[in-house]
Every structure is written in structure tokens, then in C-alpha cells.
Coordinates of C-alpha atoms and ligand atoms in Angstrom, one line a residue:
X1 CA -0.1 -0.1 -0.1
X2 CA 1.5 3.2 -1.0
X3 CA 1.0 6.5 0.7
X4 CA -1.8 9.0 -0.7
X5 CA -0.9 12.7 -0.7
X6 CA -2.7 15.8 -2.2
X7 CA -0.2 18.5 -2.6
X8 CA 0.7 21.5 -4.5
X9 CA 2.1 19.6 -7.3
X10 CA -1.6 17.5 -7.6
X11 CA -3.3 21.0 -7.6
X12 CA -0.9 22.6 -10.2
X13 CA -1.7 19.4 -12.3
X14 CA -5.2 19.7 -12.1
X15 CA -5.3 23.4 -12.7
X16 CA -3.5 22.6 -16.0
X17 CA -6.5 20.2 -16.7
X18 CA -9.3 22.4 -15.9
X19 CA -7.6 24.8 -18.4
X20 CA -7.8 22.3 -21.1
X21 CA -4.0 22.0 -21.2
X22 CA -3.7 18.5 -22.9
X23 CA 0.2 18.0 -22.9
X24 CA 3.2 18.6 -20.6
X25 CA 6.3 18.5 -22.5
X26 CA 8.8 17.9 -19.6
X27 CA 12.4 17.5 -19.0
X28 CA 12.7 16.5 -15.2
X29 CA 15.1 16.6 -12.3
X30 CA 15.4 16.8 -8.5
X31 CA 12.8 19.7 -8.2
X32 CA 9.8 17.3 -9.8
X33 CA 9.6 14.6 -7.2
X34 CA 6.0 16.1 -5.9
X35 CA 4.8 16.1 -9.5
X36 CA 6.1 12.7 -10.6
X37 CA 4.5 11.4 -7.2
X38 CA 1.3 13.2 -8.2
X39 CA 1.3 11.7 -11.7
X40 CA 2.1 8.4 -10.4
X41 CA -0.6 8.5 -8.0
X42 CA -3.0 9.6 -10.4
X43 CA -2.2 6.7 -12.8
X44 CA -2.4 4.1 -9.8
X45 CA -5.8 5.5 -8.9
X46 CA -7.0 5.3 -12.8
X47 CA -7.1 9.1 -12.6
X48 CA -4.3 9.8 -15.0
X49 CA -7.0 10.3 -17.6
X50 CA -7.9 13.7 -16.0
X51 CA -4.5 15.1 -15.9
X52 CA -2.6 16.4 -19.0
X53 CA -0.3 13.8 -20.7
X54 CA 3.1 14.0 -19.6
X55 CA 5.7 13.9 -22.9
X56 CA 9.3 13.2 -21.8
X57 CA 11.7 15.5 -23.8
X58 CA 15.2 14.8 -23.5
X59 CA 15.9 18.3 -24.6
X60 CA 14.3 21.5 -23.3
X61 CA 14.7 23.3 -26.8
X62 CA 12.5 20.2 -28.0
X63 CA 10.0 20.5 -25.3
X64 CA 9.1 24.0 -25.8
X65 CA 9.3 24.1 -29.7
X66 CA 6.8 21.4 -29.5
X67 CA 4.5 23.0 -26.8
X68 CA 4.8 26.2 -29.3
X69 CA 3.6 24.4 -32.3
X70 CA 0.9 22.4 -30.2
X71 CA -0.4 25.5 -28.8
X72 CA -0.6 27.5 -32.4
X73 CA -1.8 24.1 -34.2
X74 CA -4.5 23.6 -31.7
X75 CA -5.4 26.8 -30.4
X76 CA -5.2 25.5 -26.8
X77 CA -2.4 26.6 -24.4
X78 CA 0.2 24.0 -23.6
X79 CA 2.9 23.3 -20.5
X80 CA 6.3 22.7 -20.5
X81 CA 8.3 21.5 -17.2
X82 CA 12.0 22.0 -16.9
X83 CA 14.5 21.8 -14.1
X84 CA 15.5 24.6 -12.1
X85 CA 17.6 27.4 -13.7
X86 CA 19.7 24.9 -15.9
X87 CA 16.7 23.7 -17.6
X88 CA 15.7 27.0 -17.8
X89 CA 18.6 28.0 -19.6
X90 CA 18.4 25.2 -22.1
X91 CA 15.1 26.5 -23.2
X92 CA 17.5 28.9 -25.0
X93 CA 16.3 30.3 -28.1
X94 CA 13.0 28.4 -28.2
X95 CA 11.9 30.9 -25.2
X96 CA 12.6 33.9 -27.8
X97 CA 10.7 32.0 -30.7
X98 CA 7.7 31.6 -28.2
X99 CA 7.6 35.1 -27.5
X100 CA 7.9 36.3 -31.2
X101 CA 5.6 33.6 -32.6
X102 CA 3.2 34.6 -29.9
X103 CA 2.7 30.9 -28.5
X104 CA 0.5 30.7 -25.2
X105 CA 2.8 28.3 -23.0
X106 CA 3.0 28.0 -19.6
X107 CA 6.6 27.3 -18.6
X108 CA 7.1 25.9 -14.9
X109 CA 10.5 25.2 -13.2
X110 CA 11.5 24.1 -10.0
X111 CA 13.7 26.2 -7.7
X112 CA 16.2 24.9 -5.3
X113 CA 14.7 24.3 -2.1
X114 CA 15.0 26.9 0.6
X115 CA 15.2 24.8 3.8
X116 CA 18.4 22.6 4.5
X117 CA 18.0 20.8 7.8
X118 CA 14.8 18.8 7.0
X119 CA 12.4 21.4 8.1
X120 CA 9.8 20.9 5.6
X121 CA 9.2 17.8 3.0
X122 CA 11.1 18.8 0.2
X123 CA 14.2 20.3 2.2
X124 CA 17.8 20.1 0.6
X125 CA 18.9 16.6 0.5
X126 CA 21.5 16.4 -2.6
X127 CA 24.6 18.4 -3.4
X128 CA 23.3 20.2 -6.4
X129 CA 20.5 21.9 -4.2
X130 CA 23.4 24.4 -3.4
X131 CA 24.7 24.9 -6.6
X132 CA 21.3 25.6 -8.0
X133 CA 20.4 28.1 -5.6
X134 CA 20.8 31.5 -8.1
X135 CA 20.1 34.8 -7.5
X136 CA 17.6 35.3 -10.1
X137 CA 16.1 32.5 -11.8
X138 CA 13.2 34.4 -13.3
X139 CA 15.6 36.7 -14.7
X140 CA 16.8 34.3 -17.2
X141 CA 13.5 34.6 -19.0
X142 CA 11.9 38.0 -18.0
X143 CA 12.7 39.4 -21.1
X144 CA 10.8 37.0 -23.0
X145 CA 7.6 36.1 -20.8
X146 CA 4.5 38.0 -20.5
X147 CA 4.4 37.2 -16.8
X148 CA 6.4 35.4 -14.5
X149 CA 5.7 34.5 -10.6
X150 CA 6.9 32.3 -7.6
X151 CA 4.5 29.8 -6.5
X152 CA 4.7 30.6 -2.7
X153 CA 2.1 28.6 -1.3
X154 CA 0.0 25.7 -2.4
X155 CA -3.3 27.6 -1.0
X156 CA -3.5 29.8 -4.4
X157 CA -1.4 27.9 -6.7
X158 CA -4.7 27.1 -9.0
X159 CA -5.4 30.9 -9.1
X160 CA -1.7 31.3 -10.1
X161 CA -1.9 28.8 -12.9
X162 CA -5.0 30.1 -14.4
X163 CA -4.0 33.8 -14.2
X164 CA -0.8 32.7 -15.7
X165 CA -2.7 30.8 -18.8
X166 CA -5.3 33.7 -19.2
X167 CA -2.2 36.2 -19.7
X168 CA -0.4 33.5 -22.0
X169 CA -3.6 33.1 -24.3
X170 CA -4.9 36.9 -24.4
X171 CA -3.8 38.5 -27.5
X172 CA -0.8 39.3 -28.4
X173 CA -0.3 35.6 -26.8
X174 CA 3.0 34.6 -25.4
X175 CA 4.8 32.4 -23.0
X176 CA 4.5 32.7 -19.0
X177 CA 6.8 31.3 -16.8
X178 CA 6.2 29.9 -12.9
X179 CA 8.8 28.7 -10.3
X180 CA 8.1 26.6 -7.3
X181 CA 10.6 25.6 -5.1
X182 CA 10.4 21.8 -3.6
X183 CA 9.0 22.7 -0.3
X184 CA 5.9 24.4 -1.7
X185 CA 5.5 21.6 -4.4
X186 CA 5.3 19.1 -1.6
X187 CA 3.0 21.1 0.8
X188 CA 0.1 18.8 1.6
X189 CA -3.4 20.6 0.9
X190 CA -7.1 19.9 1.1
X191 CA -8.6 19.7 -2.6
X192 CA -10.0 23.1 -3.8
X193 CA -11.7 23.8 -7.0
X194 CA -11.5 27.0 -9.0
X195 CA -14.0 27.8 -11.8
X196 CA -11.8 28.1 -15.1
X197 CA -14.6 30.0 -16.9
X198 CA -13.7 33.1 -14.9
X199 CA -10.2 33.0 -16.5
X200 CA -11.2 33.3 -20.3
X201 CA -8.5 35.1 -22.6
X202 CA -9.6 38.9 -23.1
X203 CA -12.0 39.4 -25.9
X204 CA -10.8 40.6 -29.1
X205 CA -10.5 44.3 -29.8
X206 CA -12.4 46.0 -32.5
X207 CA -11.7 49.5 -34.2
X208 CA -13.6 52.5 -33.2
X209 CA -16.3 53.3 -36.1
X210 CA -14.5 56.5 -37.1
X211 CA -11.1 54.6 -37.9
X212 CA -13.0 51.7 -39.8
X213 CA -14.7 54.2 -41.7
X214 CA -11.6 56.4 -42.5
X215 CA -9.6 53.2 -43.6
X216 CA -12.6 52.3 -45.7
X217 CA -12.8 55.5 -47.3
X218 CA -9.2 55.6 -47.9
X219 CA -9.0 52.2 -49.7
X220 CA -12.2 52.6 -51.8
X221 CA -11.0 55.9 -53.0
X222 CA -7.3 55.0 -53.5
X223 CA -5.9 54.4 -57.1
X224 CA -2.9 51.9 -56.2
X225 CA -4.2 50.6 -52.7
X226 CA -1.8 47.7 -51.0
X227 CA -2.4 45.5 -48.0
X228 CA 0.7 44.2 -46.5
X229 CA 0.5 41.5 -43.9
X230 CA 2.9 38.9 -42.1
X231 CA 1.1 36.8 -39.4
X232 CA -2.4 37.3 -39.8
X233 CA -2.8 33.6 -40.8
X234 CA -2.1 32.6 -37.2
X235 CA -5.7 32.7 -36.9
X236 CA -7.0 31.0 -40.1
X237 CA -10.3 32.5 -39.9
X238 CA -8.9 35.8 -40.1
X239 CA -7.8 34.8 -43.7
X240 CA -11.5 34.7 -45.4
X241 CA -12.0 38.4 -44.0
X242 CA -8.8 39.4 -45.7
X243 CA -9.8 37.9 -48.9
X244 CA -13.3 39.3 -48.7
X245 CA -11.9 42.9 -48.4
X246 CA -9.3 42.4 -51.2
X247 CA -11.8 40.8 -53.5
X248 CA -14.2 43.7 -52.5
X249 CA -12.1 46.5 -54.0
X250 CA -9.4 44.4 -55.9
X251 CA -6.6 45.6 -53.4
X252 CA -3.2 43.7 -54.1
X253 CA -1.9 41.8 -51.3
X254 CA 1.7 41.2 -50.6
X255 CA 2.9 38.8 -47.5
X256 CA 6.2 40.1 -45.6
X257 CA 7.4 37.1 -43.8
X258 CA 6.7 34.1 -45.5
X259 CA 5.9 31.5 -43.0
X260 CA 2.0 31.6 -42.7
X261 CA -0.9 31.5 -45.3
X262 CA -2.1 34.8 -44.4
X263 CA -3.7 35.2 -48.0
X264 CA -3.9 32.4 -50.4
X265 CA -1.4 32.0 -52.9
X266 CA -3.7 31.1 -55.6
X267 CA -5.7 34.2 -55.2
X268 CA -5.5 36.7 -58.2
X269 CA -4.7 39.5 -55.8
X270 CA -1.8 37.7 -54.4
X271 CA 1.2 39.5 -55.6
X272 CA 4.1 37.9 -53.7
X273 CA 6.4 37.6 -50.7
X274 CA 9.1 39.6 -48.9
X275 CA 11.6 38.6 -46.5
X276 CA 15.2 40.0 -46.5
X277 CA 14.4 41.2 -50.1
X278 CA 17.0 43.6 -51.3
X279 CA 15.1 45.2 -54.0
X280 CA 12.6 48.0 -54.0
X281 CA 9.1 46.5 -54.5
X282 CA 7.3 48.7 -57.2
X283 CA 3.9 48.0 -55.5
X284 CA 5.1 49.6 -52.5
X285 CA 6.8 52.3 -54.4
X286 CA 3.6 53.3 -56.2
X287 CA 1.0 52.6 -53.5
X288 CA -1.2 55.7 -52.7
X289 CA -2.8 54.0 -49.7
X290 CA -1.2 51.0 -47.7
X291 CA -2.9 49.2 -45.0
X292 CA -0.5 47.2 -42.8
X293 CA -2.6 44.7 -41.1
X294 CA -0.5 42.1 -38.6
X295 CA 2.9 42.5 -39.7
X296 CA 5.9 42.9 -37.5
X297 CA 8.2 43.9 -40.4
X298 CA 6.4 45.3 -43.2
X299 CA 9.2 46.3 -45.3
X300 CA 12.8 46.8 -44.6
X301 CA 13.1 50.7 -45.1
X302 CA 17.0 50.9 -46.3
X303 CA 16.1 49.2 -49.6
X304 CA 12.3 49.1 -49.9
X305 CA 9.8 51.5 -48.7
X306 CA 6.6 53.1 -49.4
X307 CA 6.1 56.8 -51.1
X308 CA 6.5 59.4 -48.6
X309 CA 2.8 60.4 -49.9
X310 CA 1.3 57.3 -49.3
X311 CA -1.5 57.2 -46.7
X312 CA -0.4 54.4 -44.2
X313 CA -2.7 52.5 -42.0
X314 CA -1.4 50.0 -39.2
X315 CA -4.0 47.7 -37.7
X316 CA -2.5 45.1 -35.2
X317 CA -2.9 44.0 -32.0
X318 CA 0.2 45.3 -31.1
X319 CA 0.6 48.3 -33.5
X320 CA 3.6 50.0 -31.3
X321 CA 5.5 46.5 -31.2
X322 CA 6.3 47.0 -27.8
X323 CA 8.9 44.2 -27.8
X324 CA 11.1 45.9 -30.2
X325 CA 13.1 48.9 -29.1
X326 CA 13.5 50.4 -32.5
X327 CA 10.1 50.4 -34.9
X328 CA 8.2 52.7 -36.8
X329 CA 6.2 53.3 -39.7
X330 CA 5.1 56.8 -40.7
X331 CA 1.3 55.7 -40.3
X332 CA -1.5 58.3 -40.7
X333 CA -3.5 56.1 -38.0
X334 CA -2.4 53.2 -35.7
X335 CA -5.1 51.1 -34.5
X336 CA -4.8 48.0 -31.9
X337 CA -7.3 45.9 -33.1
X338 CA -7.9 42.0 -33.8
X339 CA -7.7 41.7 -37.6
X340 CA -10.3 39.5 -38.2
X341 CA -12.8 41.9 -36.4
X342 CA -11.1 44.9 -37.9
X343 CA -11.4 43.4 -41.4
X344 CA -14.7 42.9 -41.0
X345 CA -15.7 46.3 -39.9
X346 CA -13.5 47.8 -42.8
X347 CA -15.3 45.9 -45.4
X348 CA -18.6 46.7 -43.8
X349 CA -18.0 50.3 -43.9
X350 CA -17.0 49.9 -47.8
X351 CA -20.1 48.4 -48.5
X352 CA -22.1 51.2 -46.5
X353 CA -20.1 54.1 -48.0
X354 CA -20.0 52.5 -51.5
X355 CA -17.1 52.7 -54.0
X356 CA -16.7 53.3 -57.8
X357 CA -16.9 50.0 -59.4
X358 CA -15.4 50.9 -62.6
X359 CA -12.1 51.9 -60.8
X360 CA -11.9 48.7 -58.8
X361 CA -12.9 46.4 -62.0
X362 CA -9.9 48.1 -63.8
X363 CA -7.9 47.3 -61.2
X364 CA -8.9 43.8 -60.6
X365 CA -8.0 43.2 -64.3
X366 CA -4.5 44.8 -64.0
X367 CA -3.7 42.9 -60.8
X368 CA -5.1 39.4 -61.8
X369 CA -2.8 39.6 -65.1
X370 CA 0.2 40.7 -62.8
X371 CA -0.5 38.1 -60.4
X372 CA -0.8 35.5 -63.4
X373 CA 2.4 36.8 -64.9
X374 CA 4.3 36.3 -61.8
X375 CA 3.1 32.8 -61.4
X376 CA 4.2 32.0 -64.9
X377 CA 7.5 33.7 -64.3
X378 CA 7.9 31.5 -61.0
X379 CA 6.6 28.2 -62.9
X380 CA 9.5 28.6 -65.1
X381 CA 12.0 28.4 -62.7
X382 CA 10.9 25.1 -61.3
X383 CA 13.3 23.0 -63.2
X384 CA 16.7 21.5 -62.1
X385 CA 19.6 23.1 -63.5
X386 CA 22.1 20.8 -65.5
X387 CA 21.5 17.8 -63.4
X388 CA 21.6 19.8 -59.9
X389 CA 18.5 20.3 -57.6
X390 CA 17.9 23.6 -57.2
X391 CA 15.6 24.8 -54.1
X392 CA 13.0 25.8 -56.3
X393 CA 12.9 22.6 -58.1
X394 CA 12.9 20.7 -54.8
X395 CA 10.0 22.7 -53.4
X396 CA 8.1 22.1 -56.6
X397 CA 8.4 18.5 -55.8
X398 CA 7.4 18.7 -52.3
X399 CA 4.3 20.8 -53.3
X400 CA 3.4 17.8 -56.0
X401 CA 4.1 15.3 -53.3
X402 CA 1.6 16.8 -51.1
X403 CA -1.1 17.6 -53.6
X404 CA -3.7 15.2 -52.2
X405 CA -2.7 15.3 -48.5
X406 CA -4.0 17.5 -45.8
X407 CA -0.7 18.8 -45.2
X408 CA 0.7 21.1 -42.5
X409 CA 4.2 22.3 -43.6
X410 CA 6.4 23.7 -40.8
X411 CA 9.2 25.9 -42.9
X412 CA 12.5 26.7 -41.5
X413 CA 14.0 27.1 -44.9
X414 CA 16.1 30.1 -43.9
X415 CA 17.8 31.3 -47.2
X416 CA 15.2 29.4 -48.9
X417 CA 12.3 30.8 -46.8
X418 CA 11.0 32.9 -49.8
X419 CA 11.5 30.2 -52.3
X420 CA 9.3 27.8 -50.4
X421 CA 6.7 30.3 -50.0
X422 CA 6.6 31.3 -53.8
X423 CA 6.7 27.4 -54.9
X424 CA 4.8 25.8 -52.3
X425 CA 2.0 28.0 -53.2
X426 CA 0.1 27.2 -50.1
X427 CA -3.4 28.5 -50.2
X428 CA -5.4 26.6 -47.5
X429 CA -5.4 28.9 -44.2
X430 CA -3.5 26.9 -41.5
X431 CA -1.4 24.9 -44.0
X432 CA 1.8 26.6 -43.5
X433 CA 3.8 27.7 -40.3
X434 CA 7.1 29.0 -39.0
X435 CA 8.5 29.7 -35.6
X436 CA 8.0 33.6 -36.0
X437 CA 11.2 33.9 -34.2
X438 CA 14.8 33.8 -35.3
X439 CA 16.2 31.0 -33.0
X440 CA 17.0 28.2 -35.2
X441 CA 15.9 24.7 -34.7
X442 CA 12.2 25.2 -34.0
X443 CA 10.7 22.8 -36.2
X444 CA 12.2 19.8 -35.1
X445 CA 10.1 19.7 -31.6
X446 CA 7.6 21.4 -33.6
X447 CA 6.8 18.8 -35.9
X448 CA 6.6 16.5 -32.8
X449 CA 3.9 19.0 -31.2
X450 CA 2.1 19.5 -34.3
X451 CA 1.8 16.0 -35.0
X452 CA 0.7 15.4 -31.5
X453 CA -2.4 17.6 -31.6
X454 CA -3.3 17.0 -35.1
X455 CA -2.5 13.3 -35.7
X456 CA -4.6 13.1 -38.9
X457 CA -2.7 15.6 -40.8
X458 CA 0.4 14.9 -42.6
X459 CA 3.3 17.2 -40.9
X460 CA 6.1 17.9 -43.2
X461 CA 9.2 20.3 -42.2
X462 CA 11.2 22.2 -44.7
X463 CA 14.6 22.9 -43.0
X464 CA 18.2 23.8 -43.6
X465 CA 21.0 21.5 -42.8
X466 CA 22.2 24.0 -40.2
X467 CA 18.7 24.3 -38.4
X468 CA 18.3 20.3 -38.5
X469 CA 21.3 20.4 -36.2
X470 CA 20.3 23.1 -34.0
X471 CA 17.1 21.2 -33.6
X472 CA 18.7 18.7 -31.4
X473 CA 17.5 15.7 -33.7
X474 CA 18.6 13.1 -31.7
X475 CA 16.0 14.3 -28.9
X476 CA 13.4 14.9 -31.5
X477 CA 13.4 11.8 -33.0
X478 CA 13.5 9.6 -29.8
X479 CA 10.5 11.5 -28.7
X480 CA 8.9 11.0 -32.4
X481 CA 9.2 7.1 -32.0
X482 CA 8.2 7.1 -28.3
X483 CA 5.1 9.0 -28.5
X484 CA 4.3 7.8 -32.3
X485 CA 4.2 11.3 -34.0
X486 CA 5.9 10.5 -37.5
X487 CA 6.5 13.4 -39.6
X488 CA 8.6 14.0 -42.7
X489 CA 11.7 16.0 -42.8
X490 CA 13.5 17.8 -46.0
X491 CA 16.6 18.9 -45.4
X492 CA 17.8 21.9 -47.8
X493 CA 21.1 20.6 -47.7
X494 CA 23.5 23.3 -48.9
X495 CA 26.2 21.9 -46.6
X496 CA 26.7 25.1 -44.8
X497 CA 25.5 28.4 -43.3
X498 CA 24.4 30.2 -46.6
X499 CA 22.9 32.9 -44.7
X500 CA 26.1 33.7 -42.9
X501 CA 27.8 34.2 -46.1
X502 CA 24.9 36.4 -47.4
X503 CA 24.9 38.4 -44.3
X504 CA 28.6 39.1 -44.8
X505 CA 28.4 39.7 -48.6
X506 CA 25.3 42.2 -47.4
X507 CA 27.9 44.3 -45.8
X508 CA 31.3 43.5 -47.1
X509 CA 30.4 42.6 -51.0
X510 CA 34.1 42.9 -52.0
X511 CA 35.8 42.0 -48.8
X512 CA 38.4 39.6 -48.2
X513 CA 35.7 37.0 -47.4
X514 CA 34.3 37.3 -50.5
X515 CA 37.2 37.3 -52.6
X516 CA 38.4 34.0 -51.2
X517 CA 35.1 32.4 -50.4
X518 CA 36.1 32.2 -47.1
X519 CA 33.2 32.8 -44.7
X520 CA 33.6 30.1 -42.1
X521 CA 30.2 28.8 -43.3
X522 CA 31.0 25.3 -44.9
X523 CA 29.9 22.2 -43.3
X524 CA 32.8 20.4 -44.7
X525 CA 33.4 17.4 -43.9
X526 CA 29.9 16.4 -44.3
X527 CA 27.9 14.7 -41.6
X528 CA 25.2 12.0 -42.6
X529 CA 22.3 14.0 -41.0
X530 CA 19.3 11.7 -41.9
X531 CA 21.3 8.9 -40.1
X532 CA 21.0 10.7 -36.9
X533 CA 17.2 10.3 -37.1
X534 CA 17.7 6.8 -38.0
X535 CA 19.8 6.0 -34.9
X536 CA 17.8 7.9 -32.6
X537 CA 14.3 7.1 -33.5
X538 CA 14.5 4.6 -36.4
X539 CA 13.3 6.9 -39.0
X540 CA 13.6 6.3 -42.7
X541 CA 16.8 7.9 -43.8
X542 CA 17.9 9.2 -47.4
X543 CA 20.0 11.5 -49.1
X544 CA 19.3 12.7 -52.7
X545 CA 21.8 14.2 -55.3
X546 CA 20.0 13.0 -58.6
X547 CA 16.9 15.6 -59.5
X548 CA 15.7 12.4 -61.7
X549 CA 15.6 10.5 -58.3
X550 CA 14.3 13.2 -56.1
X551 CA 10.2 12.6 -56.5
X552 CA 10.4 8.7 -55.9
X553 CA 12.5 9.1 -52.9
X554 CA 10.5 11.8 -51.5
X555 CA 7.3 9.2 -52.3
X556 CA 9.2 6.3 -50.5
X557 CA 9.7 8.8 -47.6
X558 CA 6.2 9.8 -47.3
X559 CA 4.9 6.2 -47.6
X560 CA 7.1 5.6 -44.6
X561 CA 5.6 8.4 -42.5
X562 CA 2.0 7.1 -43.5
X563 CA 3.3 3.7 -42.3
X564 CA 4.0 5.3 -38.8
X565 CA 7.9 5.9 -39.1
X566 CA 9.3 9.1 -39.4
X567 CA 11.5 9.9 -42.4
X568 CA 14.3 12.4 -43.2
X569 CA 15.5 13.1 -46.6
X570 CA 18.5 15.4 -47.1
X571 CA 18.5 17.0 -50.3
X572 CA 22.0 18.3 -51.8
X573 CA 21.5 21.8 -53.3
X574 CA 24.3 23.9 -54.6
X575 CA 26.9 24.4 -51.7
X576 CA 26.4 27.6 -49.6
X577 CA 30.5 28.0 -49.6
X578 CA 32.7 26.3 -52.0
X579 CA 32.2 24.4 -55.1
X580 CA 31.0 20.6 -55.8
Ligands
LIG601 C1 20.3 29.7 -32.5 C2 20.6 30.5 -33.5 N1 21.9 30.6 -33.9 C3 22.7 31.1 -34.6 C4 21.8 31.7 -35.5 C5 22.4 32.5 -36.9 N2 22.1 32.0 -38.1 C6 21.0 32.5 -39.0 S1 20.6 31.7 -40.2 C7 22.1 30.4 -39.9 C8 22.4 29.8 -40.9 C9 21.4 28.5 -41.1 O1 22.1 27.4 -41.8 P1 21.0 26.8 -42.5 O2 19.9 26.0 -41.8 O3 21.9 25.4 -43.4 O4 20.1 27.6 -43.6 P2 20.9 28.3 -45.0 O5 21.6 29.6 -44.4 O6 22.1 27.4 -45.4 O7 20.1 28.6 -46.0 C10 22.4 31.1 -38.7 C11 23.9 30.2 -38.1 C12 20.5 31.8 -35.4 N3 19.7 32.4 -36.3 N4 20.0 31.1 -34.4
LIG602 MG1 22.4 25.5 -45.1

């Protein structure tokens, strides 16, 4: 007969379940006996279905990346448990990605015990309890979370968990961080219920009627209006609202940041993607009215900007970008609003105020022709070059492979981000996703999290070779096999860090590094990247050089995934540095 306890740890887990958190992505340690015991007791009592399922992650980067993707795909906040200060530090760049990607995730870390003579259950009894007693554990992540707090008593732990999740899920969503020392997590309690319905996320904000009318009038009377968006597609339901407005007035749309389906690629008003684009976009230069909706970086002004005479409007849940020290768009009006709500308001105001149909129809013809020409030009580039697989050809092969799949593509293709968007031509809202951040390696854990919450979908990651290594692939593929989350990974394998080379060329185009092709960006000698996944998780592994073989290898890999086994295919592209 084992002892039975109800502790802060039990209440913490119950609160997560009450809030609808399905998974805890965990990397455990000496700070977690209370949680481990509570989970084991629940299993012994047959109550484990009432608590979130714990997914063991052998690296914290994988845990938080998985939680990030799971939260965004499912629309439900997720939880991560890590080990005191060192596990928190190992979250590393995944924390920055979760912040920039607006992922509602509660991260819990234990903290060193604060008693050492066995005064309380959980008191120090291990060597490392002294080493892990640091000045400011919460400070490690404070710049990246919306809220951080310490659980000081089990008596209000449920309140803290629900409040933290309410803050995480309210727009702009983002990670939150709680710590709990061992003694607190071991504190015996009487069970207490908290009504989670009192902790709903804040309701979406609308435009004032005055601003909705002004934007509607400006767009309706513009000669060359333009819409720029970057992450509106985080909410797939916002996409049809943007389509409605673009259709109504025949407004061309540019996606700045090619990691979401913000606007269907096959829509005649789609006029292309921007990323680190070095040329001036003529549409932006010529536009007389620009509506920027949900975009963190609408353009890079050093080489691509609107006309000084353009009337610019910004609609964004965070139009001032509080999380960025330097940011400015010379907007006539900036409004903090939810894009789905705001776009419907603007479209309704256009309908009400009326517009010139001749002007709109003439523009529709013109923009549609430009869209078609753009598509034709891109299609013509989808060929291998002299027996070499190009990123565009590879992406076209992936697109064709997925034509009949309910696919969710995670993109971390780095210098091929824009190429992926241009040739994947994703048009279904919610079918393309990036981390939203800049810390490489998100898609490894991300694929696991996405597949866990959408097992019916075919999850595919398109990643750079450097990015594959950042993702801690050994941990990713161990988790994937253990929890049955088979996905396909396609490595855009230029055998180096092409981005690092490009950044150097961007500043020193004629420097010594350029003259000698000496960028410290080569991955010679080459590692067998797919073999890492095979060793760690039994994945199907292949490397492809020959363009003619590529479609059939991808097909075999996808068949392996459908058979329940992950697959990793490295596709050799022209080298990032050095010649073949
Ligand atoms: C965690 C992290 N470390 C370093 C970088 C800097 N960085 C940006 S792109 C890049 C190279 C990525 O290589 P790869 O995935 O092979 O893509 P490629 O540049 O070859 O297209 C690096 C190292 C980063 N963004 N994140
Ligand atoms: Mg590379």
C-alpha cells in the first residue's frame, strides 16, 4: 500500500487540466518529485486521464518548440516543465521563438529548496541543491515572457496557474513562467476547486467606427491601394476576412514574412512575398494607400519603402511593437485591434459608404494579369539546373508530393524561406507555419507537437541543414518514435550556413571573405544528417543528389510516414560555400 498525498503538485496538475491543457512537455529533475509522485498516484488510482499527458523530452529546446507548435496548431495553451535554472537556460532560443511567435505556453521550473535541515518536506538533501540556488532564476527569461511569478503557497496555486494561462492566451499571446521551490510543491493541501470559466482570455478588440470608416474611405478612393500582412494567418479564420476585403475592392496583397498562409497563394490578388528582399517592391513604391495588418516587419526601409506621400494605416493587436526597441512606420492612423474583427468592420464600412465599381474592376483586371504573369515566371524556374537540384525544383517536388494530402508544412528553410513560399503556393489557411522567431531549430520539436495535436494531418518540415542540427535531432527523433508522431523532414542541404555568407556579402560585398570564398560557413566534412534520425528514432533516412530520383525518394519517405515511421531526406543543393 503506497501513501496517498494531495499536494501543491497535485493541484498544479489539476489546474492545467481544468484549463484544457492537454500535454506537458517535460524535462525532469530533482525539483520534480512532487509532480512525479502526483502523476504516479493518479495513474495508480486510474485518474491519469483527468490530468495532462506528460511527454518526456530529452532536451528543453525540443520540449518548448513542441509546446509552441502544439499551442498554435490546436489553439489550446500548452505546458512545459523544466529543471530549475539550468533547464530554464536550456530552453534557450525556443523562449525567444515562443515570444515572437506569440505562442501561449506556460513554462514551470522548480527552484532550489529553501530549507536545509529537513524542516519541511522537500528540504535540501542533494549536493546540487546548493549549486542551483541562484540570485534571479526568473530573470533568465524575464525579457521573453508576459508574466513570471513564484508559487509561494499551494493554497493559491490554482489561481496562479489560471491567471498565468489567461495572460498567456490573451492577445498578443505569449509564454509565461512560474517557479516553485520543492517545499512548496510538496505542501499537503485540501483539494479546492477554481472555476476556470472566470479566466477566459481577453476578448478581441475592435476598431472604433471612426477609424474603420476612415480606412474604408481611403481604400475605396485609392488608385493604387496595397495590403501588407505578415502573421494574420496565425488565426486561420482571419484569412477569409482579408480575402473578402481584397476581393471587394480588388486590392493587391503582399505577404511580408513567408511563414504563414495569410492570403491564399492562388488568389488573383496575391502579389508575392517579401523577406530579406533587397530590391524595392514597385507595388510598395507606387501605392497611394497602404494598409498594414498584422505585420511585424512590413518592409525593410533601407532598400524597400513606401512613397512619402502614401497614406499608411496600421491595424495590429500590438501596433507599437512594445517588444522591439526600434520600430516605426509613418502611419496616418495606428489602431490596436484584432485583424479578423477589424477587416470585417472595414469591409462593412466599404459596403455601406459605396465605391466606384469601374475603378475597382479596372484594377482587378490589371492585378489579376500581374498575378498570373508572376505565377508563370515562377513556374518557369521550377526545373533542375544541369543535373543539379535547385531549391525551387525541390520545393515544386514537395508541393506535388503533397497535392492530395491534408498537409501541415513547417518552414524553417532560412535562405530558402521565400523560395518555399513562392513554390509551395500554400493556399489553405493554417497549412503553413514558421516559428515567428529567429532562433533556429524550432521545427524539430515543432513537428512533434504539431503531429501530437493533429494526428490526422501529414506534418512536413522543410529545414536548412544547419537548422536541422540546431533542432537537437537526436532528442526529436527519440520523442517522435516513443510517442508515435511520424513526420517527414526535408533538409535543404547546401552543406553550410548560406545565410551567414549572405549576411557577410550584404555588408562586405567586395571584402576579403568574398574574394576567397572564406566565410566559415561550410559544413565540410559532411555529416550524415538523416542517419542521426535513424539512430535515435528508427527513421527512414535518405540523401538525394540526382534530380530525377528526387520525386520517388520523397514518395518512399512519405509512404514510411504513413506507415508510422518518421522520415528524413537530405537533398543536396548547390553548396553554400565552396564548389562541388
Ligand atoms: C540559435 C541560432 N544560432 C545562430 C543563428 C544565426 N544564423 C542565422 S541563419 C544561420 C544559418 C542557417 O543554416 P541553414 O539552416 O543551413 O540554412 P541556410 O543559411 O544554408 O539556408 C545561422 C547560423 C540563429 N539564427 N539562431
Ligand atoms: Mg544550409
